[in-house]
Amino acid sequence: MSAEQKAVPPRPGRGAQAARLAEILRVDQAGELAAVHIYRGQQAVMKHARGRERIAEQLKEMEGHEQVHLSRFDELLSERKVRPTLMSPLWRLAAFTLGAGTALIGDKAAHACTEAVESVIEKHYAGQIDELKDRDPALAAELSKFRDDELMHRDLAVKEGAHEATAYPLLSAVIQTGCKVAIKISEKI
């Protein structure tokens, strides 16, 4: 297990597990919200570009998967009385801009964005699944299903040429770093 996949050790004290669960739900809801808006930004560009109808349809399908995840996290936040991150308005804007910006660069850059984001999210979910498998097996099972969808998106992006994007290593590194920072911020704020 990599350092990124290691489970967060439980904090001591009354309410510590509930606080950690709130962090997990808050950050996962924020991530799914961002994913929906990345795909919307990409679609906004691709659906108007000649010859990119197939890619626009792929993006629409992936957005649909992310919307299912987001709806479930919205339900979980409500059921468990967890507030969403205060950063949601900024994440929506940043995600849409990232999606549209990478799509404007080209098909391969849009796929590189998907691959970079989904690679971070896959590892993020893997760590949470490991952390929750004994404490909340039902939630861990849901996260496993969502992780499978993210892996499918990542694999499709690679198949479609993500690694062929101009300046792929730099683009991927910047997007992955941004995702990791957003995860840390969303857990707390």
Tab-separated table of C-alpha atoms in Angstrom:
chain	number	residue	atom	x	y	z
A	1	MET	CA	0.000	0.000	0.000
A	2	SER	CA	1.436	3.389	-1.001
A	3	ALA	CA	1.670	6.369	1.323
A	4	GLU	CA	-1.322	7.913	-0.447
A	5	GLN	CA	-3.420	4.798	0.142
A	6	LYS	CA	-2.673	4.419	3.843
A	7	ALA	CA	-5.722	4.831	5.993
A	8	VAL	CA	-5.864	7.822	8.245
A	9	PRO	CA	-5.352	6.546	11.776
A	10	PRO	CA	-8.314	7.063	14.063
A	11	ARG	CA	-8.107	10.140	16.235
A	12	PRO	CA	-8.491	9.757	19.950
A	13	GLY	CA	-11.394	11.197	21.855
A	14	ARG	CA	-15.141	11.323	21.886
A	15	GLY	CA	-16.632	11.992	18.477
A	16	ALA	CA	-13.387	11.392	16.607
A	17	GLN	CA	-14.810	8.681	14.356
A	18	ALA	CA	-17.844	10.805	13.529
A	19	ALA	CA	-15.569	13.743	12.701
A	20	ARG	CA	-13.460	11.576	10.405
A	21	LEU	CA	-16.548	10.193	8.675
A	22	ALA	CA	-17.748	13.760	8.137
A	23	GLU	CA	-14.415	14.601	6.488
A	24	ILE	CA	-14.712	11.570	4.210
A	25	LEU	CA	-18.250	12.376	3.129
A	26	ARG	CA	-17.519	16.093	2.696
A	27	VAL	CA	-14.460	15.562	0.503
A	28	ASP	CA	-16.077	12.814	-1.569
A	29	GLN	CA	-19.143	14.945	-2.243
A	30	ALA	CA	-16.863	17.824	-3.264
A	31	GLY	CA	-14.875	15.552	-5.556
A	32	GLU	CA	-17.948	14.247	-7.313
A	33	LEU	CA	-19.300	17.786	-7.653
A	34	ALA	CA	-16.027	18.814	-9.280
A	35	ALA	CA	-16.048	15.773	-11.579
A	36	VAL	CA	-19.543	16.620	-12.827
A	37	HIS	CA	-18.401	20.163	-13.622
A	38	ILE	CA	-15.169	19.069	-15.313
A	39	TYR	CA	-17.195	16.898	-17.669
A	40	ARG	CA	-19.699	19.708	-18.231
A	41	GLY	CA	-16.873	22.075	-19.128
A	42	GLN	CA	-15.405	19.551	-21.541
A	43	GLN	CA	-18.799	18.908	-23.115
A	44	ALA	CA	-19.445	22.639	-23.530
A	45	VAL	CA	-16.467	22.729	-25.879
A	46	MET	CA	-16.687	19.305	-27.512
A	47	LYS	CA	-20.368	19.354	-28.416
A	48	HIS	CA	-19.794	22.393	-30.652
A	49	ALA	CA	-16.684	21.025	-32.348
A	50	ARG	CA	-17.055	19.188	-35.634
A	51	GLY	CA	-15.998	15.579	-35.530
A	52	ARG	CA	-16.027	15.399	-31.736
A	53	GLU	CA	-19.568	14.124	-31.263
A	54	ARG	CA	-18.318	10.690	-30.168
A	55	ILE	CA	-16.100	12.242	-27.498
A	56	ALA	CA	-18.931	14.510	-26.360
A	57	GLU	CA	-21.121	11.415	-25.919
A	58	GLN	CA	-18.390	9.668	-23.896
A	59	LEU	CA	-18.108	12.736	-21.683
A	60	LYS	CA	-21.871	12.880	-21.229
A	61	GLU	CA	-21.929	9.228	-20.177
A	62	MET	CA	-19.084	9.726	-17.683
A	63	GLU	CA	-20.808	12.826	-16.308
A	64	GLY	CA	-23.874	10.652	-15.746
A	65	HIS	CA	-21.838	8.222	-13.633
A	66	GLU	CA	-20.420	11.120	-11.614
A	67	GLN	CA	-23.916	12.569	-11.155
A	68	VAL	CA	-25.069	9.259	-9.653
A	69	HIS	CA	-22.129	9.400	-7.231
A	70	LEU	CA	-22.834	13.051	-6.395
A	71	SER	CA	-26.518	12.361	-5.742
A	72	ARG	CA	-25.595	9.559	-3.358
A	73	PHE	CA	-23.128	11.737	-1.467
A	74	ASP	CA	-25.740	14.505	-1.261
A	75	GLU	CA	-28.066	11.946	0.355
A	76	LEU	CA	-25.358	10.771	2.758
A	77	LEU	CA	-24.528	14.339	3.801
A	78	SER	CA	-28.184	14.950	4.527
A	79	GLU	CA	-28.746	11.631	6.329
A	80	ARG	CA	-25.662	12.032	8.503
A	81	LYS	CA	-26.050	15.772	9.025
A	82	VAL	CA	-22.686	16.667	7.489
A	83	ARG	CA	-22.256	20.050	5.857
A	84	PRO	CA	-20.687	20.208	2.415
A	85	THR	CA	-17.409	22.015	1.941
A	86	LEU	CA	-17.607	25.781	1.966
A	87	MET	CA	-15.405	25.667	-1.115
A	88	SER	CA	-18.157	24.248	-3.366
A	89	PRO	CA	-18.748	27.455	-5.380
A	90	LEU	CA	-15.027	27.799	-6.085
A	91	TRP	CA	-14.656	24.094	-6.917
A	92	ARG	CA	-17.566	24.297	-9.398
A	93	LEU	CA	-15.969	27.224	-11.200
A	94	ALA	CA	-12.455	25.773	-11.125
A	95	ALA	CA	-13.659	22.375	-12.341
A	96	PHE	CA	-15.717	23.781	-15.223
A	97	THR	CA	-12.771	25.980	-16.221
A	98	LEU	CA	-10.377	23.027	-16.059
A	99	GLY	CA	-12.708	20.928	-18.186
A	100	ALA	CA	-13.316	23.623	-20.785
A	101	GLY	CA	-9.659	24.645	-20.826
A	102	THR	CA	-8.340	21.160	-21.432
A	103	ALA	CA	-10.995	20.539	-24.103
A	104	LEU	CA	-9.967	23.748	-25.869
A	105	ILE	CA	-6.403	22.447	-26.007
A	106	GLY	CA	-7.706	19.318	-27.712
A	107	ASP	CA	-9.122	15.838	-27.383
A	108	LYS	CA	-5.957	14.339	-25.950
A	109	ALA	CA	-5.636	17.091	-23.327
A	110	ALA	CA	-9.246	16.528	-22.251
A	111	HIS	CA	-8.473	12.834	-21.876
A	112	ALA	CA	-5.253	13.665	-20.001
A	113	CYS	CA	-7.342	15.709	-17.575
A	114	THR	CA	-9.689	12.784	-17.002
A	115	GLU	CA	-6.802	10.369	-16.558
A	116	ALA	CA	-5.012	12.656	-14.085
A	117	VAL	CA	-8.105	13.338	-11.982
A	118	GLU	CA	-9.308	9.748	-11.945
A	119	SER	CA	-5.843	8.455	-11.005
A	120	VAL	CA	-5.838	10.632	-7.889
A	121	ILE	CA	-9.449	9.793	-7.027
A	122	GLU	CA	-8.875	6.064	-7.442
A	123	LYS	CA	-6.059	6.139	-4.893
A	124	HIS	CA	-8.094	8.399	-2.623
A	125	TYR	CA	-11.053	6.001	-2.667
A	126	ALA	CA	-8.755	2.995	-2.150
A	127	GLY	CA	-7.441	4.532	1.084
A	128	GLN	CA	-10.948	5.299	2.310
A	129	ILE	CA	-12.185	1.808	1.467
A	130	ASP	CA	-9.332	0.324	3.480
A	131	GLU	CA	-10.085	2.676	6.363
A	132	LEU	CA	-13.835	1.952	6.383
A	133	LYS	CA	-14.009	-1.743	5.496
A	134	ASP	CA	-14.394	-2.864	9.137
A	135	ARG	CA	-16.016	0.239	10.614
A	136	ASP	CA	-18.630	0.933	7.913
A	137	PRO	CA	-18.677	-1.965	5.423
A	138	ALA	CA	-21.772	-0.689	3.601
A	139	LEU	CA	-20.133	2.658	2.848
A	140	ALA	CA	-16.886	0.912	1.903
A	141	ALA	CA	-18.849	-1.207	-0.591
A	142	GLU	CA	-20.439	1.895	-2.136
A	143	LEU	CA	-17.033	3.537	-2.426
A	144	SER	CA	-15.720	0.382	-4.113
A	145	LYS	CA	-18.432	0.639	-6.769
A	146	PHE	CA	-17.657	4.315	-7.315
A	147	ARG	CA	-13.941	3.509	-7.519
A	148	ASP	CA	-14.669	0.959	-10.245
A	149	ASP	CA	-16.436	3.667	-12.264
A	150	GLU	CA	-13.452	6.008	-11.805
A	151	LEU	CA	-11.085	3.273	-13.001
A	152	MET	CA	-13.262	2.740	-16.052
A	153	HIS	CA	-13.098	6.479	-16.832
A	154	ARG	CA	-9.323	6.518	-16.368
A	155	ASP	CA	-8.832	3.481	-18.571
A	156	LEU	CA	-11.012	4.950	-21.324
A	157	ALA	CA	-9.038	8.201	-21.213
A	158	VAL	CA	-5.766	6.302	-21.575
A	159	LYS	CA	-7.195	4.253	-24.454
A	160	GLU	CA	-8.299	7.481	-26.149
A	161	GLY	CA	-4.758	8.900	-26.031
A	162	ALA	CA	-4.365	10.793	-22.769
A	163	HIS	CA	-0.629	10.124	-22.697
A	164	GLU	CA	-0.276	11.612	-26.186
A	165	ALA	CA	-1.421	15.077	-25.059
A	166	THR	CA	0.955	17.960	-25.604
A	167	ALA	CA	3.072	18.426	-22.484
A	168	TYR	CA	1.324	15.431	-20.899
A	169	PRO	CA	3.751	15.020	-17.948
A	170	LEU	CA	3.399	18.665	-16.955
A	171	LEU	CA	-0.358	18.800	-17.548
A	172	SER	CA	-0.907	15.612	-15.563
A	173	ALA	CA	1.339	16.700	-12.686
A	174	VAL	CA	-0.370	20.091	-12.352
A	175	ILE	CA	-3.866	18.573	-12.416
A	176	GLN	CA	-2.942	15.835	-9.934
A	177	THR	CA	-1.367	18.354	-7.554
A	178	GLY	CA	-4.469	20.527	-7.769
A	179	CYS	CA	-6.671	17.539	-6.972
A	180	LYS	CA	-4.583	16.596	-3.944
A	181	VAL	CA	-4.676	20.156	-2.604
A	182	ALA	CA	-8.446	20.364	-3.143
A	183	ILE	CA	-8.886	17.075	-1.261
A	184	LYS	CA	-6.995	18.367	1.784
A	185	ILE	CA	-8.860	21.676	1.787
A	186	SER	CA	-12.286	20.056	1.313
A	187	GLU	CA	-11.810	17.674	4.212
A	188	LYS	CA	-11.449	20.566	6.620
A	189	ILE	CA	-13.281	23.578	5.208
